[in-house]
PDB file of C-alpha atoms in Angstrom:
ATOM      1  CA  MET A  33      13.440  11.940   5.530  1.00  0.00           C
ATOM      2  CA  PHE A  34      14.338  10.445   8.875  1.00  0.00           C
ATOM      3  CA  THR A  35      16.504   7.690  10.334  1.00  0.00           C
ATOM      4  CA  GLY A  36      14.194   6.155  13.031  1.00  0.00           C
ATOM      5  CA  ILE A  37      16.822   7.197  15.732  1.00  0.00           C
ATOM      6  CA  ILE A  38      14.804   9.098  18.339  1.00  0.00           C
ATOM      7  CA  GLU A  39      16.509  12.378  19.573  1.00  0.00           C
ATOM      8  CA  ALA A  40      14.076  13.356  22.377  1.00  0.00           C
ATOM      9  CA  VAL A  41      10.747  12.591  24.032  1.00  0.00           C
ATOM     10  CA  GLY A  42       8.568  15.517  23.859  1.00  0.00           C
ATOM     11  CA  THR A  43       4.916  16.184  25.006  1.00  0.00           C
ATOM     12  CA  ILE A  44       1.739  17.135  23.348  1.00  0.00           C
ATOM     13  CA  GLU A  45       0.568  20.292  24.893  1.00  0.00           C
ATOM     14  CA  SER A  46      -2.678  20.734  22.872  1.00  0.00           C
ATOM     15  CA  LEU A  47      -4.369  19.426  19.972  1.00  0.00           C
ATOM     16  CA  GLN A  48      -6.897  22.142  18.748  1.00  0.00           C
ATOM     17  CA  PRO A  49      -9.578  22.130  16.007  1.00  0.00           C
ATOM     18  CA  ALA A  50      -8.782  24.693  13.270  1.00  0.00           C
ATOM     19  CA  GLY A  51     -10.740  25.325  10.206  1.00  0.00           C
ATOM     20  CA  GLY A  52     -11.882  21.835   9.803  1.00  0.00           C
ATOM     21  CA  ASP A  53      -8.724  20.076  10.704  1.00  0.00           C
ATOM     22  CA  TYR A  54      -6.323  20.488  13.743  1.00  0.00           C
ATOM     23  CA  ARG A  55      -3.253  22.305  15.130  1.00  0.00           C
ATOM     24  CA  VAL A  56      -0.966  20.620  17.369  1.00  0.00           C
ATOM     25  CA  LYS A  57       1.480  22.300  20.010  1.00  0.00           C
ATOM     26  CA  VAL A  58       4.500  20.156  21.026  1.00  0.00           C
ATOM     27  CA  ALA A  59       6.860  20.741  23.821  1.00  0.00           C
ATOM     28  CA  VAL A  60      10.240  19.399  22.783  1.00  0.00           C
ATOM     29  CA  ASN A  61      11.917  19.144  26.128  1.00  0.00           C
ATOM     30  CA  THR A  62      15.577  18.182  25.458  1.00  0.00           C
ATOM     31  CA  LEU A  63      15.345  18.438  21.562  1.00  0.00           C
ATOM     32  CA  ASP A  64      17.881  20.958  20.213  1.00  0.00           C
ATOM     33  CA  MET A  65      15.844  23.513  18.181  1.00  0.00           C
ATOM     34  CA  ALA A  66      18.639  25.821  17.501  1.00  0.00           C
ATOM     35  CA  ASP A  67      18.715  24.828  13.813  1.00  0.00           C
ATOM     36  CA  VAL A  68      15.039  24.456  13.351  1.00  0.00           C
ATOM     37  CA  LYS A  69      13.200  27.045  11.239  1.00  0.00           C
ATOM     38  CA  LEU A  70       9.587  27.437   9.884  1.00  0.00           C
ATOM     39  CA  GLY A  71       8.852  24.904   7.294  1.00  0.00           C
ATOM     40  CA  ASP A  72      11.179  22.279   8.647  1.00  0.00           C
ATOM     41  CA  SER A  73       9.986  18.644   9.373  1.00  0.00           C
ATOM     42  CA  ILE A  74       9.903  16.947  12.507  1.00  0.00           C
ATOM     43  CA  ALA A  75       8.729  13.355  13.119  1.00  0.00           C
ATOM     44  CA  VAL A  76       6.166  13.102  16.024  1.00  0.00           C
ATOM     45  CA  ASN A  77       5.702   9.436  16.926  1.00  0.00           C
ATOM     46  CA  GLY A  78       6.783   8.737  13.364  1.00  0.00           C
ATOM     47  CA  VAL A  79       4.352  11.218  11.662  1.00  0.00           C
ATOM     48  CA  CYS A  80       6.194  13.853   9.677  1.00  0.00           C
ATOM     49  CA  LEU A  81       4.791  17.263  10.528  1.00  0.00           C
ATOM     50  CA  THR A  82       5.761  20.566   9.338  1.00  0.00           C
ATOM     51  CA  VAL A  83       6.768  23.356  11.719  1.00  0.00           C
ATOM     52  CA  THR A  84       4.380  26.368  11.266  1.00  0.00           C
ATOM     53  CA  GLU A  85       5.184  28.265  14.381  1.00  0.00           C
ATOM     54  CA  LEU A  86       8.021  28.295  16.910  1.00  0.00           C
ATOM     55  CA  TYR A  87       7.457  29.066  20.633  1.00  0.00           C
ATOM     56  CA  SER A  88       9.504  29.204  23.737  1.00  0.00           C
ATOM     57  CA  LYS A  89       9.184  25.417  24.524  1.00  0.00           C
ATOM     58  CA  GLY A  90       8.760  24.003  21.049  1.00  0.00           C
ATOM     59  CA  PHE A  91       6.627  24.243  18.015  1.00  0.00           C
ATOM     60  CA  TRP A  92       3.166  24.115  16.384  1.00  0.00           C
ATOM     61  CA  ALA A  93       2.150  22.157  13.450  1.00  0.00           C
ATOM     62  CA  ASP A  94      -0.877  21.526  11.350  1.00  0.00           C
ATOM     63  CA  VAL A  95      -2.429  18.191  11.328  1.00  0.00           C
ATOM     64  CA  SER A  96      -4.587  17.353   8.301  1.00  0.00           C
ATOM     65  CA  LEU A  97      -7.789  15.199   8.387  1.00  0.00           C
ATOM     66  CA  GLU A  98      -5.992  12.693   6.321  1.00  0.00           C
ATOM     67  CA  THR A  99      -3.271  12.369   9.024  1.00  0.00           C
ATOM     68  CA  ILE A 100      -6.078  12.132  11.666  1.00  0.00           C
ATOM     69  CA  ARG A 101      -7.850   9.287   9.688  1.00  0.00           C
ATOM     70  CA  HIS A 102      -4.683   7.279   9.471  1.00  0.00           C
ATOM     71  CA  THR A 103      -2.962   7.736  12.718  1.00  0.00           C
ATOM     72  CA  CYS A 104      -3.485   7.680  16.463  1.00  0.00           C
ATOM     73  CA  PHE A 105      -3.540  11.537  16.620  1.00  0.00           C
ATOM     74  CA  LYS A 106      -7.317  11.554  17.149  1.00  0.00           C
ATOM     75  CA  ASP A 107      -6.723   9.839  20.528  1.00  0.00           C
ATOM     76  CA  TYR A 108      -3.947  12.101  21.611  1.00  0.00           C
ATOM     77  CA  ARG A 109      -4.508  14.314  24.649  1.00  0.00           C
ATOM     78  CA  ALA A 110      -2.514  17.023  26.536  1.00  0.00           C
ATOM     79  CA  ASP A 111       0.513  15.500  28.272  1.00  0.00           C
ATOM     80  CA  GLN A 112       0.781  12.760  25.776  1.00  0.00           C
ATOM     81  CA  PRO A 113       4.513  11.757  25.540  1.00  0.00           C
ATOM     82  CA  VAL A 114       5.749  11.454  21.838  1.00  0.00           C
ATOM     83  CA  ASN A 115       9.033  10.454  20.196  1.00  0.00           C
ATOM     84  CA  LEU A 116      10.745  13.302  18.329  1.00  0.00           C
ATOM     85  CA  GLU A 117      13.293  13.387  15.517  1.00  0.00           C
ATOM     86  CA  LYS A 118      14.266  16.200  13.366  1.00  0.00           C
ATOM     87  CA  ALA A 119      14.539  15.513   9.581  1.00  0.00           C
ATOM     88  CA  MET A 120      17.993  13.929   8.790  1.00  0.00           C
ATOM     89  CA  MET A 121      20.860  16.015   7.031  1.00  0.00           C
ATOM     90  CA  THR A 122      22.756  14.589   4.015  1.00  0.00           C
ATOM     91  CA  THR A 123      25.837  14.717   6.315  1.00  0.00           C
ATOM     92  CA  SER A 124      24.293  12.685   9.074  1.00  0.00           C
ATOM     93  CA  ARG A 125      25.017   9.050   9.834  1.00  0.00           C
ATOM     94  CA  LEU A 126      22.154   6.759   8.832  1.00  0.00           C
ATOM     95  CA  GLY A 127      21.931   5.017  12.199  1.00  0.00           C
ATOM     96  CA  GLY A 128      18.585   3.274  11.686  1.00  0.00           C
ATOM     97  CA  HIS A 129      17.113   2.948   8.227  1.00  0.00           C
ATOM     98  CA  ILE A 130      15.373   5.229   5.653  1.00  0.00           C
ATOM     99  CA  VAL A 131      12.147   6.448   7.102  1.00  0.00           C
ATOM    100  CA  SER A 132       9.693   8.761   5.387  1.00  0.00           C
ATOM    101  CA  GLY A 133       7.451   9.817   8.201  1.00  0.00           C
ATOM    102  CA  HIS A 134       4.438   8.656   6.218  1.00  0.00           C
ATOM    103  CA  VAL A 135       2.488   6.174   8.526  1.00  0.00           C
ATOM    104  CA  ASP A 136       1.254   2.924   6.671  1.00  0.00           C
ATOM    105  CA  GLY A 137      -1.103   1.795   9.251  1.00  0.00           C
ATOM    106  CA  VAL A 138      -1.926   1.333  12.842  1.00  0.00           C
ATOM    107  CA  GLY A 139      -0.896  -1.859  14.751  1.00  0.00           C
ATOM    108  CA  THR A 140      -1.730  -3.111  18.244  1.00  0.00           C
ATOM    109  CA  ILE A 141       0.714  -4.455  20.874  1.00  0.00           C
ATOM    110  CA  ILE A 142      -0.788  -7.660  22.030  1.00  0.00           C
ATOM    111  CA  GLU A 143       2.017  -8.874  24.405  1.00  0.00           C
ATOM    112  CA  ARG A 144       4.954  -7.445  26.377  1.00  0.00           C
ATOM    113  CA  HIS A 145       7.353  -9.499  28.413  1.00  0.00           C
ATOM    114  CA  ASP A 146      10.868  -9.091  29.854  1.00  0.00           C
ATOM    115  CA  ASP A 147      13.695 -11.019  28.048  1.00  0.00           C
ATOM    116  CA  ALA A 148      16.739 -10.506  30.135  1.00  0.00           C
ATOM    117  CA  ARG A 149      17.474  -6.809  30.174  1.00  0.00           C
ATOM    118  CA  SER A 150      15.481  -6.319  27.010  1.00  0.00           C
ATOM    119  CA  VAL A 151      11.773  -6.293  26.375  1.00  0.00           C
ATOM    120  CA  ARG A 152       9.904  -8.241  23.774  1.00  0.00           C
ATOM    121  CA  PHE A 153       6.876  -6.897  22.093  1.00  0.00           C
ATOM    122  CA  ARG A 154       4.415  -8.819  19.969  1.00  0.00           C
ATOM    123  CA  VAL A 155       2.458  -6.559  17.469  1.00  0.00           C
ATOM    124  CA  GLN A 156      -0.538  -7.424  15.535  1.00  0.00           C
ATOM    125  CA  VAL A 157      -0.416  -5.683  12.068  1.00  0.00           C
ATOM    126  CA  PRO A 158      -3.100  -4.888   9.446  1.00  0.00           C
ATOM    127  CA  LYS A 159      -3.045  -7.721   6.982  1.00  0.00           C
ATOM    128  CA  ALA A 160      -2.443  -5.369   4.030  1.00  0.00           C
ATOM    129  CA  LEU A 161       0.937  -4.624   5.418  1.00  0.00           C
ATOM    130  CA  LEU A 162       2.120  -8.224   6.022  1.00  0.00           C
ATOM    131  CA  LYS A 163       3.693  -8.596   2.672  1.00  0.00           C
ATOM    132  CA  TYR A 164       6.081  -5.797   3.392  1.00  0.00           C
ATOM    133  CA  ILE A 165       7.392  -7.185   6.765  1.00  0.00           C
ATOM    134  CA  ALA A 166      10.232  -9.748   6.652  1.00  0.00           C
ATOM    135  CA  ASP A 167      12.001 -11.638   9.368  1.00  0.00           C
ATOM    136  CA  ARG A 168      15.218  -9.683  10.263  1.00  0.00           C
ATOM    137  CA  GLY A 169      13.914  -6.819   8.152  1.00  0.00           C
ATOM    138  CA  SER A 170      13.327  -3.238   9.272  1.00  0.00           C
ATOM    139  CA  ILE A 171      10.105  -1.623  10.501  1.00  0.00           C
ATOM    140  CA  THR A 172       9.363   1.669  12.190  1.00  0.00           C
ATOM    141  CA  ILE A 173       7.204   1.705  15.469  1.00  0.00           C
ATOM    142  CA  GLU A 174       6.176   5.197  16.738  1.00  0.00           C
ATOM    143  CA  GLY A 175       9.111   6.602  14.603  1.00  0.00           C
ATOM    144  CA  VAL A 176      11.596   4.108  15.991  1.00  0.00           C
ATOM    145  CA  SER A 177      13.731   2.145  13.611  1.00  0.00           C
ATOM    146  CA  LEU A 178      13.548  -1.596  14.858  1.00  0.00           C
ATOM    147  CA  THR A 179      14.332  -5.150  13.466  1.00  0.00           C
ATOM    148  CA  VAL A 180      11.717  -7.778  13.132  1.00  0.00           C
ATOM    149  CA  ASN A 181      12.656 -10.905  15.188  1.00  0.00           C
ATOM    150  CA  GLY A 182      10.032 -13.048  13.762  1.00  0.00           C
ATOM    151  CA  ILE A 183       6.605 -13.117  12.217  1.00  0.00           C
ATOM    152  CA  GLU A 184       3.609 -15.569  12.355  1.00  0.00           C
ATOM    153  CA  ASP A 185       0.332 -15.051  10.821  1.00  0.00           C
ATOM    154  CA  ASP A 186      -0.612 -11.254  11.381  1.00  0.00           C
ATOM    155  CA  VAL A 187       1.799 -10.807  14.351  1.00  0.00           C
ATOM    156  CA  PHE A 188       5.513  -9.918  14.310  1.00  0.00           C
ATOM    157  CA  GLU A 189       7.986  -9.753  17.252  1.00  0.00           C
ATOM    158  CA  LEU A 190      10.370  -7.132  18.368  1.00  0.00           C
ATOM    159  CA  ASN A 191      13.213  -6.977  20.865  1.00  0.00           C
ATOM    160  CA  ILE A 192      13.749  -3.622  22.576  1.00  0.00           C
ATOM    161  CA  VAL A 193      17.108  -3.029  24.125  1.00  0.00           C
ATOM    162  CA  PRO A 194      17.422  -1.091  27.400  1.00  0.00           C
ATOM    163  CA  HIS A 195      18.720   2.060  25.722  1.00  0.00           C
ATOM    164  CA  THR A 196      15.967   2.346  23.198  1.00  0.00           C
ATOM    165  CA  LEU A 197      13.358   1.622  25.881  1.00  0.00           C
ATOM    166  CA  ALA A 198      14.767   4.316  28.177  1.00  0.00           C
ATOM    167  CA  GLN A 199      15.005   6.884  25.468  1.00  0.00           C
ATOM    168  CA  THR A 200      11.661   6.520  23.740  1.00  0.00           C
ATOM    169  CA  VAL A 201       7.902   6.397  24.724  1.00  0.00           C
ATOM    170  CA  LEU A 202       8.042   2.533  24.288  1.00  0.00           C
ATOM    171  CA  VAL A 203       9.045   2.368  27.876  1.00  0.00           C
ATOM    172  CA  HIS A 204       5.320   3.204  28.799  1.00  0.00           C
ATOM    173  CA  TYR A 205       3.619   0.838  26.316  1.00  0.00           C
ATOM    174  CA  SER A 206       1.925  -2.436  27.151  1.00  0.00           C
ATOM    175  CA  ALA A 207      -0.701  -4.828  25.646  1.00  0.00           C
ATOM    176  CA  GLY A 208      -3.551  -3.023  24.040  1.00  0.00           C
ATOM    177  CA  GLN A 209      -1.612   0.064  22.954  1.00  0.00           C
ATOM    178  CA  SER A 210      -2.015   1.180  19.376  1.00  0.00           C
ATOM    179  CA  VAL A 211       1.221   2.208  17.467  1.00  0.00           C
ATOM    180  CA  HIS A 212       2.038   3.856  14.201  1.00  0.00           C
ATOM    181  CA  LEU A 213       3.691   1.393  11.693  1.00  0.00           C
ATOM    182  CA  GLU A 214       5.912   2.457   8.722  1.00  0.00           C
ATOM    183  CA  VAL A 215       7.102  -0.509   6.632  1.00  0.00           C
ATOM    184  CA  ASP A 216      10.454  -0.439   4.828  1.00  0.00           C
ATOM    185  CA  LEU A 217      10.511   2.159   2.201  1.00  0.00           C
ATOM    186  CA  ILE A 218      12.511  -0.082  -0.195  1.00  0.00           C
ATOM    187  CA  ALA A 219      10.012  -2.861   0.005  1.00  0.00           C
ATOM    188  CA  ARG A 220       7.158  -0.513  -0.910  1.00  0.00           C
ATOM    189  CA  TYR A 221       8.815   0.967  -3.856  1.00  0.00           C
ATOM    190  CA  LEU A 222      10.010  -2.491  -5.069  1.00  0.00           C
ATOM    191  CA  GLU A 223       6.360  -3.762  -4.992  1.00  0.00           C
ATOM    192  CA  ARG A 224       5.384  -0.813  -7.210  1.00  0.00           C
ATOM    193  CA  LEU A 225       8.029  -1.339  -9.606  1.00  0.00           C
ATOM    194  CA  ILE A 226       7.368  -5.050  -9.953  1.00  0.00           C
ATOM    195  CA  SER A 227       3.519  -4.451 -10.238  1.00  0.00           C
ATOM    196  CA  LYS A 228       3.881  -1.978 -12.940  1.00  0.00           C
ATOM    197  CA  ALA A 229       6.435  -4.149 -14.803  1.00  0.00           C
ATOM    198  CA  GLU A 230       3.986  -7.062 -14.688  1.00  0.00           C
ATOM    199  CA  SER A 231       1.082  -5.026 -15.880  1.00  0.00           C
ATOM    200  CA  THR A 232       2.812  -3.312 -18.713  1.00  0.00           C
ATOM    201  CA  GLU A 233       2.741  -5.213 -22.078  1.00  0.00           C
ATOM    202  CA  ALA A 234       5.936  -5.501 -23.973  1.00  0.00           C
ATOM    203  CA  PRO A 235       5.947  -3.154 -27.081  1.00  0.00           C
ATOM    204  CA  LYS A 236       5.162  -4.944 -30.363  1.00  0.00           C
ATOM    205  CA  SER A 237       7.905  -5.283 -32.796  1.00  0.00           C
ATOM    206  CA  ASP A 238       7.892  -5.491 -36.534  1.00  0.00           C
ATOM    207  CA  ILE A 239      11.252  -7.314 -36.615  1.00  0.00           C
ATOM    208  CA  SER A 240      11.020 -11.054 -37.695  1.00  0.00           C
ATOM    209  CA  LEU A 241      13.367 -13.605 -38.953  1.00  0.00           C
ATOM    210  CA  GLU A 242      12.111 -12.679 -42.465  1.00  0.00           C
ATOM    211  CA  PHE A 243      13.008  -9.003 -41.893  1.00  0.00           C
ATOM    212  CA  LEU A 244      16.565 -10.041 -40.522  1.00  0.00           C
ATOM    213  CA  ALA A 245      17.272 -12.317 -43.527  1.00  0.00           C
ATOM    214  CA  GLN A 246      16.208  -9.498 -45.966  1.00  0.00           C
ATOM    215  CA  ASN A 247      18.596  -7.164 -44.318  1.00  0.00           C
ATOM    216  CA  GLY A 248      21.553  -9.505 -44.125  1.00  0.00           C
ATOM    217  CA  PHE A 249      21.405 -10.207 -40.439  1.00  0.00           C
ATOM    218  CA  HIS A 250      20.130 -13.745 -40.656  1.00  0.00           C
ATOM    219  CA  ARG A 251      20.526 -16.675 -42.941  1.00  0.00           C
ATOM    220  CA  GLY A 252      17.876 -19.455 -42.909  1.00  0.00           C
TER     221      GLY A 252
END
């Protein structure tokens, strides 16, 4: 699990075919790797990857075909900057919101404009994800925990403050850029619970008014 608070901006050094899927080599730059071991999780632009090998400047990870199909990784090239966040610890502050690192879909930035010292993005989202996005709710863009400022049709708006802009890859993004989206985890599980409850028939009972009367619980 992650928080959506980016710890460093790294760089894709290579994305190599390997046995039918891919391996990715990530230089972590300023990310502290002292406590990272093989098998640990690191979110790369919001995608949870497992560390399979450590090297002097960062780590290697496997990228499955499932990940390639549902993310922007297929378009990544050497020198691509990426947001990085190590998996949260139970003793850490939850500075953003609960993020799983499982991308729900790919959106497209359709507009960027300055708003005082901040920057506003308008992002077009796949229609299947619209039901999970709420005004003033949480959403993850490229692994960054952000607040939805408004939503109209299939487009929602975000306000990126100067610190977030400076510390993430969003500083480089403009109209036309594809971005990883992860909707609020609670909304996703709540929908599942409600849909299962609605589709499950209540168990039939043999208890009736006649049964209750016969057993002294009811008087007609």
